[in-house]
Amino acid sequence: MKEAQSWFLQAQGFDDALIARDGSNFLTGNGYLGVRGTLDPWRADRYPAITVSDTYDMADGRWRELCTVPNGLYASLHDEAGRALLDAVSPDVLTRTLDLRDGVLRHDYAPPAEDAPRITVQRFASLGDLHLVVTHLSLHAPEGGRFTLDAGIDTHVWSLNGNHFARMEPLAHDADGTALDGPLLGVACRTVERGTQIEVREGLRIDAENGATFETQALPFEGDDGRLLRRVTLDFPAGATVHVTRAFAVTTSNDVDPATDVVGDPAAAAEASVTRALEAGWDALHGAQRAAWDAFWAVSDVQIEGEDDAQCALRFGIYQNRLATPAHSDRLPIGARGLSCQAYQGAAFWDQETYNLDVFLHTHPEVARNLLTYRWRTLNGAREKAKRLGYEGAYYAWISGDDGEELCPDWFFREVITGREIRNHFNDQQIHVSPDIAVTIREYLDATGDEAFLIEHGAEIVFEVARFLASRVSWIPHRKRYEIHRVLGPDEYHEFVDDNAFTNHQARHALRFALDVRDVLKRSAPHRLAELDATLDVTPEEVDAWRHVAENLHCPEPDPATHRIEQFRDYFTLEDVRPADLKARLLDPSEYWGWPIGVAVHTQVLKQADVLQLLVQDVDTPRETLEANYAYYEPRTQHGSSLSPSVHAIAAARLGLAGDAHRYFMKSALVDLEGDFKAVSGGTFIGGVHTAACAGTWQAAVYGFGGLRVHPDRLEIDPLLPEGWTRLRYAAMRHGQRVWVTVTPDQVSVTADEANMHPVPLDVSDQRFDLAPGATQDVAGATRKSHEGGRA
Amino acid sequence: MKEAQSWFLQAQGFDDALIARDGSNFLTGNGYLGVRGTLDPWRADRYPAITVSDTYDMADGRWRELCTVPNGLYASLHDEAGRALLDAVSPDVLTRTLDLRDGVLRHDYAPPAEDAPRITVQRFASLGDLHLVVTHLSLHAPEGGRFTLDAGIDTHVWSLNGNHFARMEPLAHDADGTALDGPLLGVACRTVERGTQIEVREGLRIDAENGATFETQALPFEGDDGRLLRRVTLDFPAGATVHVTRAFAVTTSNDVDPATDVVGDPAAAAEASVTRALEAGWDALHGAQRAAWDAFWAVSDVQIEGEDDAQCALRFGIYQNRLATPAHSDRLPIGARGLSCQAYQGAAFWDQETYNLDVFLHTHPEVARNLLTYRWRTLNGAREKAKRLGYEGAYYAWISGDDGEELCPDWFFREVITGREIRNHFNDQQIHVSPDIAVTIREYLDATGDEAFLIEHGAEIVFEVARFLASRVSWIPHRKRYEIHRVLGPDEYHEFVDDNAFTNHQARHALRFALDVRDVLKRSAPHRLAELDATLDVTPEEVDAWRHVAENLHCPEPDPATHRIEQFRDYFTLEDVRPADLKARLLDPSEYWGWPIGVAVHTQVLKQADVLQLLVQDVDTPRETLEANYAYYEPRTQHGSSLSPSVHAIAAARLGLAGDAHRYFMKSALVDLEGDFKAVSGGTFIGGVHTAACAGTWQAAVYGFGGLRVHPDRLEIDPLLPEGWTRLRYAAMRHGQRVWVTVTPDQVSVTADEANMHPVPLDVSDQRFDLAPGATQDVAGATRKSHEGGRA
């Protein structure tokens, strides 16, 4: 049972206060669409949503976001007394269970009275047919009776920023809304800005047992009501059971066959998908779903023995990271809230490369490649942004949708005291996203050895990022160095800063990498290099300029005495207070802490890991540097971003501070499950799943406790187990060769996958191995002991 | 009478609502001290103040400001019924008159009843003995009677930012506060921060007529009460008159004899000053005062015939500019509020060079030299500021006191809605003050030809400013130019801007001037140049760097199509609204409009002339450029700074828009007299005389209507008279040669002063003259007609 428990997310009843959070946490999805974990009869006011990737549209003239489509899950079930059975949310009736193994969400309605009808509704978003969502309702009536099921499509959707549908037309109904005959219900939509065609089809199949009978009748459609329904009247003898399998499919005119790039007929495709599903039936569909998820978990699972809560929360993170990821496509981003809602516009932040992608680097590198190819496909958007802001090359959007255009509005939050809109500079000062992408390409190369990608796509990104950076720096004659002014680092509370350590170091990494990539291409693909140089108009003088910047860019270094790196120029002169002090200064609990008049702006309190982010990303950071900066920055960090705790967990684990590491690991793991992150900040809905934190939890487990560090020439395994953990197991990759790492308190055991082609160079506890395919190496005593020094 | 009226500021009664403003407007003073125009019996709650130059001190750990010293004017007069006669402020009793001719403030108390006593109190701050303030009280009692005069020193002073006196000891009193014998009252003070010794002495002399008698008695001093008094009991037969002449003197341990640099004994000096004055008596003292002011007005007066109000307001400006100016010293600044109160810390802003100093350039160039020498004496403060902020050379303080240290606190205003302090960047982004000073030295040279000053003091300033600018610019490789980032131009509503047109052009002017100055010194004073280069460590490479910056600094130029100059980068992309629109957005009328969340920040509304300031300072601005930018910026300017209207007046006059020019001239002239500028903004007292506006009014008259433009090689006179003005007369200077310009609607008449040594090259209406000493040239038809185009 222990093993099984650590795969389930379970709750009794449904607490209205948690409606925004639970709808996200109990998400089902597949990277194409996400279905919020709400109940079937719920309508727009309770935040149900089916959020579909690749449907960017702007309805309010300001925010371009993904569409939430008509809800084909809608169903209500009444008994003869008119009781709404699926609306029962009291804890003694309703149990909700999300099975992370196969992505099936199950709602069990079991009233205390033994003779009451028992209902189970199961739901999943298919991993095999990405357009398909299947539900299975089983109704068992010990006393028999008559029940009425109204099932179909609710066209009234919850949408954050305006109504996206210029046209939403119910099918199989005539002009006055009366239903016509036909096996499926359907809605054809066209979006308001881009005219994207979105088709929703829904059908059902009833399997009645033990003499139950049913009758189906179409209901008239009334626009004001918005529900397109059929009514099924079920007559039960005592003890009978009825199974209603429903399928609905969503397709859009943006769908392409990834193999052929062919755009199909969305209406026909949706119809076919539903028809196929209903023919196959629940058991077959569910079986295929389980097989698909099994294949995913086979390489993606990170196993923790000794702490079920940690195990379950970590799996939740891996699960959600998968749901958020459009693994099927190389044209789409991972949204900061995935497909759990429209917040943050379903678009990629730096989170995609810095957080989400690492999981795939070591489990499904082809997905990592897709994500980076997406950045290549959106180069023009980045070029346009650079040009618009007076720079050259690729200045990636802070919030990037399907075409790389900057989706981050100039005005994001509203200052709650004055009610005035805030001009945050997320979209024009957070330049580090561009070098972050370049640096991630380097990491992708280390993990996969995929030079073909570099040649085909990566090099172009890297050169355009270098070009951007060289155009963004300032040469300060009297200091004889380049500086980068007016930026916003990862710590978003401090805008308009100069020489942010993270940004400048990332920029130098990216510039150096560009020079390295030129060398690689010179050797491996000189024609491609020539072609790129010609297309991009890269001259030898320009490459010299990149080199000059790389060699002369001011990168804040550790102070020789204190080992501290100053987060940005003059940071150390700011008021030195702690987050708790600032909390006491708030005039309103929902105030934004940052720019321009938030409580943190003129203090050293930071929103999230910034210098630590830099140090943790660098596998060669000296211990004293990490130690000094962890000691300095950790107490000053508010963790106002969900990205922050995992970085702290990794840092603490590297320092041997198992208590801190575990605390931050759990903080990251529980961001969504137990966190009190606000659903609305400064008047803007920012609820939904924190996908970067989900992936960050994986990093905390694998890079932190697992001690995985990817060097250019080898993997290093330097683990630390927190108290109570008896075993940790994960997969890792180097140059496309997979290894399995098992850590116990006594030893580290590394097995090279049977399918590997080459030996894997490996450091464990200062011992170096070249691990042949299929081979296993055990190193006793390689698991570090907790070293709780000054901090715990 | 018309002529005389235009010399008087007069008011009936004293309106409590205007207490802050009238106390400033009715100021008497002499550049060493200022005496607010309050009534003699008033105490600290009604803002009397004697503000003394060169007494910088910090009492609150935050603001260094001038001290207000014990009030030696204090007097109260009671009749037998106990009525406080000097407290009468009703308009039918009290008439207040400030005579601008001699700086005498007169309070006449004339109750309606014919038999009531009549009192006149006159007061002036001596222009001959800067430490001395003299009052003369005449009491005439038609019915006779007994009166009690309590006169002496009130030690309880109004001080903006803390009590500056660590010690304040009444003299001639024994330990229990009982008065001892002695002719004078006195207080010895020591300031809290710097320990400056400040001595105040007061004495009186009574001349009784027609049989009046008096008796004097010292009163005990009580610390809580704070008044150090003597009581004079006056017995009057009917129709008698008594004259009480009082003198008080303030001296400090900072006083130096400007000729000898000797610091005297302040106590002895104060005593001697009072004793001398009492011996001389009122008539002699007043005669000397009038003679001193006559000499001032002989060259300083700008005469307007045809509009008495304009004439009077202009003279008020010239008067106040003189009161604010420490003409006697080359060690002291002109405060933004002069000596009218402690606001703005009695310290110099860019106003000093850009506004106040021009008057002296053309009337008392030796005062202009003193002011510039003050900048030389404070070079070390400017060097320290540069160093502290990471630059080189001289980065002049935004608010500069006696030693050039930056007095502008980081936190200036308080945001009124949230109550949070605002981190304005007046002190670290308003870099234009440094080039402004350098450019003013160039103007000083044009007016005076004083190469000796350049060699002795000016060149060092100019080189250090060039060095600062070269260290402050950024070279942007991909634009192949220098830019100046993160500045605050004259328009203070927009902080953190890049390439502010005013700042960059001024910087280029200053750099080019530095190169010119090197050429001048190479020719005229090669040894001094060598000495300076050695002392300052200026190398040929550094001079090349200055040249490179001067040649490659991006200076926003007029758009070829619209002729508009963008105030700073992307200014034109800001919301385009008008000041009235913003006023409607205010949540609180006392909100600061600027940084960080004021209503103007994200709009094109500007606080004050910025591009226009630049264009007006340049005597060669093409008409179409001035026209286009006046048309664009004028409606967007809020005139939240009192510096703004005069610039608009000059621009409008140049454009021939006599109506606009007159309106802005009067707006500048009436800033203090009728303006509604707040005495308190964002919780900070900023009341007092707007000395820059006072001097700006002179500029509007002389540079605007008078059409005076100083070219390097000549003076140009291109006047325009507004409707109703029949004559305008002013003095001007070129290379130390004075000319007198008289403008009438029909002709311009220029007379070279008899005392001149050289002819003055002169352009009037496209005619060029070399005007010999004593010669007069009349040019008929040279006065432009109003050209009210699209705007009026």
mmCIF file with all atom_site columns, C-alpha atoms in Angstrom, chain B residues 349-351 353-354 372 375 379 382 385 392-398 429-444 458 461-470 472-473 484 487-490 500-514 549 553 555 614 617:
data_model
loop_
_atom_site.group_PDB
_atom_site.id
_atom_site.type_symbol
_atom_site.label_atom_id
_atom_site.label_alt_id
_atom_site.label_comp_id
_atom_site.label_asym_id
_atom_site.label_entity_id
_atom_site.label_seq_id
_atom_site.pdbx_PDB_ins_code
_atom_site.Cartn_x
_atom_site.Cartn_y
_atom_site.Cartn_z
_atom_site.occupancy
_atom_site.B_iso_or_equiv
_atom_site.pdbx_formal_charge
_atom_site.auth_seq_id
_atom_site.auth_comp_id
_atom_site.auth_asym_id
_atom_site.auth_atom_id
_atom_site.pdbx_PDB_model_num
ATOM 1  C CA . PHE B 1 349 ? 20.999 74.193 -7.304  1.00 0.00 ? 349 PHE B CA 1
ATOM 2  C CA . TRP B 1 350 ? 21.659 74.528 -11.035 1.00 0.00 ? 350 TRP B CA 1
ATOM 3  C CA . ASP B 1 351 ? 19.409 77.568 -10.590 1.00 0.00 ? 351 ASP B CA 1
ATOM 4  C CA . GLU B 1 353 ? 24.211 79.443 -12.721 1.00 0.00 ? 353 GLU B CA 1
ATOM 5  C CA . THR B 1 354 ? 21.250 79.030 -15.030 1.00 0.00 ? 354 THR B CA 1
ATOM 6  C CA . LEU B 1 372 ? 31.736 80.966 -9.947  1.00 0.00 ? 372 LEU B CA 1
ATOM 7  C CA . ARG B 1 375 ? 32.124 76.606 -7.483  1.00 0.00 ? 375 ARG B CA 1
ATOM 8  C CA . LEU B 1 379 ? 35.533 71.459 -6.320  1.00 0.00 ? 379 LEU B CA 1
ATOM 9  C CA . ALA B 1 382 ? 32.197 67.694 -6.344  1.00 0.00 ? 382 ALA B CA 1
ATOM 10 C CA . LYS B 1 385 ? 30.639 63.025 -4.987  1.00 0.00 ? 385 LYS B CA 1
ATOM 11 C CA . GLU B 1 392 ? 35.896 60.897 -11.957 1.00 0.00 ? 392 GLU B CA 1
ATOM 12 C CA . GLY B 1 393 ? 36.306 64.640 -11.985 1.00 0.00 ? 393 GLY B CA 1
ATOM 13 C CA . ALA B 1 394 ? 33.731 67.073 -10.637 1.00 0.00 ? 394 ALA B CA 1
ATOM 14 C CA . TYR B 1 395 ? 30.185 65.875 -10.209 1.00 0.00 ? 395 TYR B CA 1
ATOM 15 C CA . TYR B 1 396 ? 28.624 68.897 -8.595  1.00 0.00 ? 396 TYR B CA 1
ATOM 16 C CA . ALA B 1 397 ? 26.096 68.456 -5.850  1.00 0.00 ? 397 ALA B CA 1
ATOM 17 C CA . TRP B 1 398 ? 22.475 68.881 -6.738  1.00 0.00 ? 398 TRP B CA 1
ATOM 18 C CA . GLN B 1 429 ? 20.703 61.573 -11.782 1.00 0.00 ? 429 GLN B CA 1
ATOM 19 C CA . GLN B 1 430 ? 20.532 65.313 -12.329 1.00 0.00 ? 430 GLN B CA 1
ATOM 20 C CA . ILE B 1 431 ? 24.037 65.362 -13.708 1.00 0.00 ? 431 ILE B CA 1
ATOM 21 C CA . HIS B 1 432 ? 23.456 68.423 -15.884 1.00 0.00 ? 432 HIS B CA 1
ATOM 22 C CA . VAL B 1 433 ? 24.463 70.730 -13.052 1.00 0.00 ? 433 VAL B CA 1
ATOM 23 C CA . SER B 1 434 ? 28.129 70.038 -13.809 1.00 0.00 ? 434 SER B CA 1
ATOM 24 C CA . PRO B 1 435 ? 28.034 70.975 -17.497 1.00 0.00 ? 435 PRO B CA 1
ATOM 25 C CA . ASP B 1 436 ? 25.686 73.846 -16.630 1.00 0.00 ? 436 ASP B CA 1
ATOM 26 C CA . ILE B 1 437 ? 28.438 75.359 -14.513 1.00 0.00 ? 437 ILE B CA 1
ATOM 27 C CA . ALA B 1 438 ? 31.019 74.906 -17.249 1.00 0.00 ? 438 ALA B CA 1
ATOM 28 C CA . VAL B 1 439 ? 28.716 76.487 -19.835 1.00 0.00 ? 439 VAL B CA 1
ATOM 29 C CA . THR B 1 440 ? 28.101 79.408 -17.484 1.00 0.00 ? 440 THR B CA 1
ATOM 30 C CA . ILE B 1 441 ? 31.822 80.011 -17.232 1.00 0.00 ? 441 ILE B CA 1
ATOM 31 C CA . ARG B 1 442 ? 31.816 80.355 -21.004 1.00 0.00 ? 442 ARG B CA 1
ATOM 32 C CA . GLU B 1 443 ? 28.989 82.883 -20.719 1.00 0.00 ? 443 GLU B CA 1
ATOM 33 C CA . TYR B 1 444 ? 30.872 84.716 -18.008 1.00 0.00 ? 444 TYR B CA 1
ATOM 34 C CA . GLY B 1 458 ? 37.609 78.571 -14.332 1.00 0.00 ? 458 GLY B CA 1
ATOM 35 C CA . ILE B 1 461 ? 36.402 73.622 -13.019 1.00 0.00 ? 461 ILE B CA 1
ATOM 36 C CA . VAL B 1 462 ? 36.007 73.117 -16.750 1.00 0.00 ? 462 VAL B CA 1
ATOM 37 C CA . PHE B 1 463 ? 38.615 70.360 -16.922 1.00 0.00 ? 463 PHE B CA 1
ATOM 38 C CA . GLU B 1 464 ? 37.173 68.543 -13.951 1.00 0.00 ? 464 GLU B CA 1
ATOM 39 C CA . VAL B 1 465 ? 33.692 68.740 -15.445 1.00 0.00 ? 465 VAL B CA 1
ATOM 40 C CA . ALA B 1 466 ? 34.995 67.361 -18.749 1.00 0.00 ? 466 ALA B CA 1
ATOM 41 C CA . ARG B 1 467 ? 36.666 64.561 -16.869 1.00 0.00 ? 467 ARG B CA 1
ATOM 42 C CA . PHE B 1 468 ? 33.454 63.813 -15.057 1.00 0.00 ? 468 PHE B CA 1
ATOM 43 C CA . LEU B 1 469 ? 31.438 63.747 -18.253 1.00 0.00 ? 469 LEU B CA 1
ATOM 44 C CA . ALA B 1 470 ? 33.918 61.468 -19.984 1.00 0.00 ? 470 ALA B CA 1
ATOM 45 C CA . ARG B 1 472 ? 29.799 59.290 -17.043 1.00 0.00 ? 472 ARG B CA 1
ATOM 46 C CA . VAL B 1 473 ? 29.059 58.431 -20.667 1.00 0.00 ? 473 VAL B CA 1
ATOM 47 C CA . ILE B 1 484 ? 24.191 59.188 -21.326 1.00 0.00 ? 484 ILE B CA 1
ATOM 48 C CA . VAL B 1 487 ? 19.537 60.797 -15.936 1.00 0.00 ? 487 VAL B CA 1
ATOM 49 C CA . LEU B 1 488 ? 16.986 63.283 -14.776 1.00 0.00 ? 488 LEU B CA 1
ATOM 50 C CA . GLY B 1 489 ? 16.775 66.372 -16.932 1.00 0.00 ? 489 GLY B CA 1
ATOM 51 C CA . PRO B 1 490 ? 15.310 69.710 -15.932 1.00 0.00 ? 490 PRO B CA 1
ATOM 52 C CA . ASN B 1 500 ? 17.955 63.637 -22.222 1.00 0.00 ? 500 ASN B CA 1
ATOM 53 C CA . ALA B 1 501 ? 18.411 66.245 -24.934 1.00 0.00 ? 501 ALA B CA 1
ATOM 54 C CA . PHE B 1 502 ? 19.222 69.069 -22.535 1.00 0.00 ? 502 PHE B CA 1
ATOM 55 C CA . THR B 1 503 ? 21.749 67.038 -20.583 1.00 0.00 ? 503 THR B CA 1
ATOM 56 C CA . ASN B 1 504 ? 23.534 65.642 -23.608 1.00 0.00 ? 504 ASN B CA 1
ATOM 57 C CA . HIS B 1 505 ? 23.780 68.955 -25.427 1.00 0.00 ? 505 HIS B CA 1
ATOM 58 C CA . GLN B 1 506 ? 25.026 70.682 -22.297 1.00 0.00 ? 506 GLN B CA 1
ATOM 59 C CA . ALA B 1 507 ? 27.566 67.910 -21.859 1.00 0.00 ? 507 ALA B CA 1
ATOM 60 C CA . ARG B 1 508 ? 28.803 68.363 -25.402 1.00 0.00 ? 508 ARG B CA 1
ATOM 61 C CA . HIS B 1 509 ? 28.978 72.141 -24.948 1.00 0.00 ? 509 HIS B CA 1
ATOM 62 C CA . ALA B 1 510 ? 31.008 71.610 -21.791 1.00 0.00 ? 510 ALA B CA 1
ATOM 63 C CA . LEU B 1 511 ? 33.387 69.139 -23.432 1.00 0.00 ? 511 LEU B CA 1
ATOM 64 C CA . ARG B 1 512 ? 33.940 71.370 -26.452 1.00 0.00 ? 512 ARG B CA 1
ATOM 65 C CA . PHE B 1 513 ? 34.498 74.300 -24.146 1.00 0.00 ? 513 PHE B CA 1
ATOM 66 C CA . ALA B 1 514 ? 37.093 72.325 -22.208 1.00 0.00 ? 514 ALA B CA 1
ATOM 67 C CA . VAL B 1 549 ? 33.331 61.952 -26.496 1.00 0.00 ? 549 VAL B CA 1
ATOM 68 C CA . LEU B 1 553 ? 28.181 61.955 -28.050 1.00 0.00 ? 553 LEU B CA 1
ATOM 69 C CA . CYS B 1 555 ? 22.788 64.637 -28.955 1.00 0.00 ? 555 CYS B CA 1
ATOM 70 C CA . LEU B 1 614 ? 18.077 74.064 -24.266 1.00 0.00 ? 614 LEU B CA 1
ATOM 71 C CA . GLN B 1 617 ? 20.033 79.031 -24.060 1.00 0.00 ? 617 GLN B CA 1
#
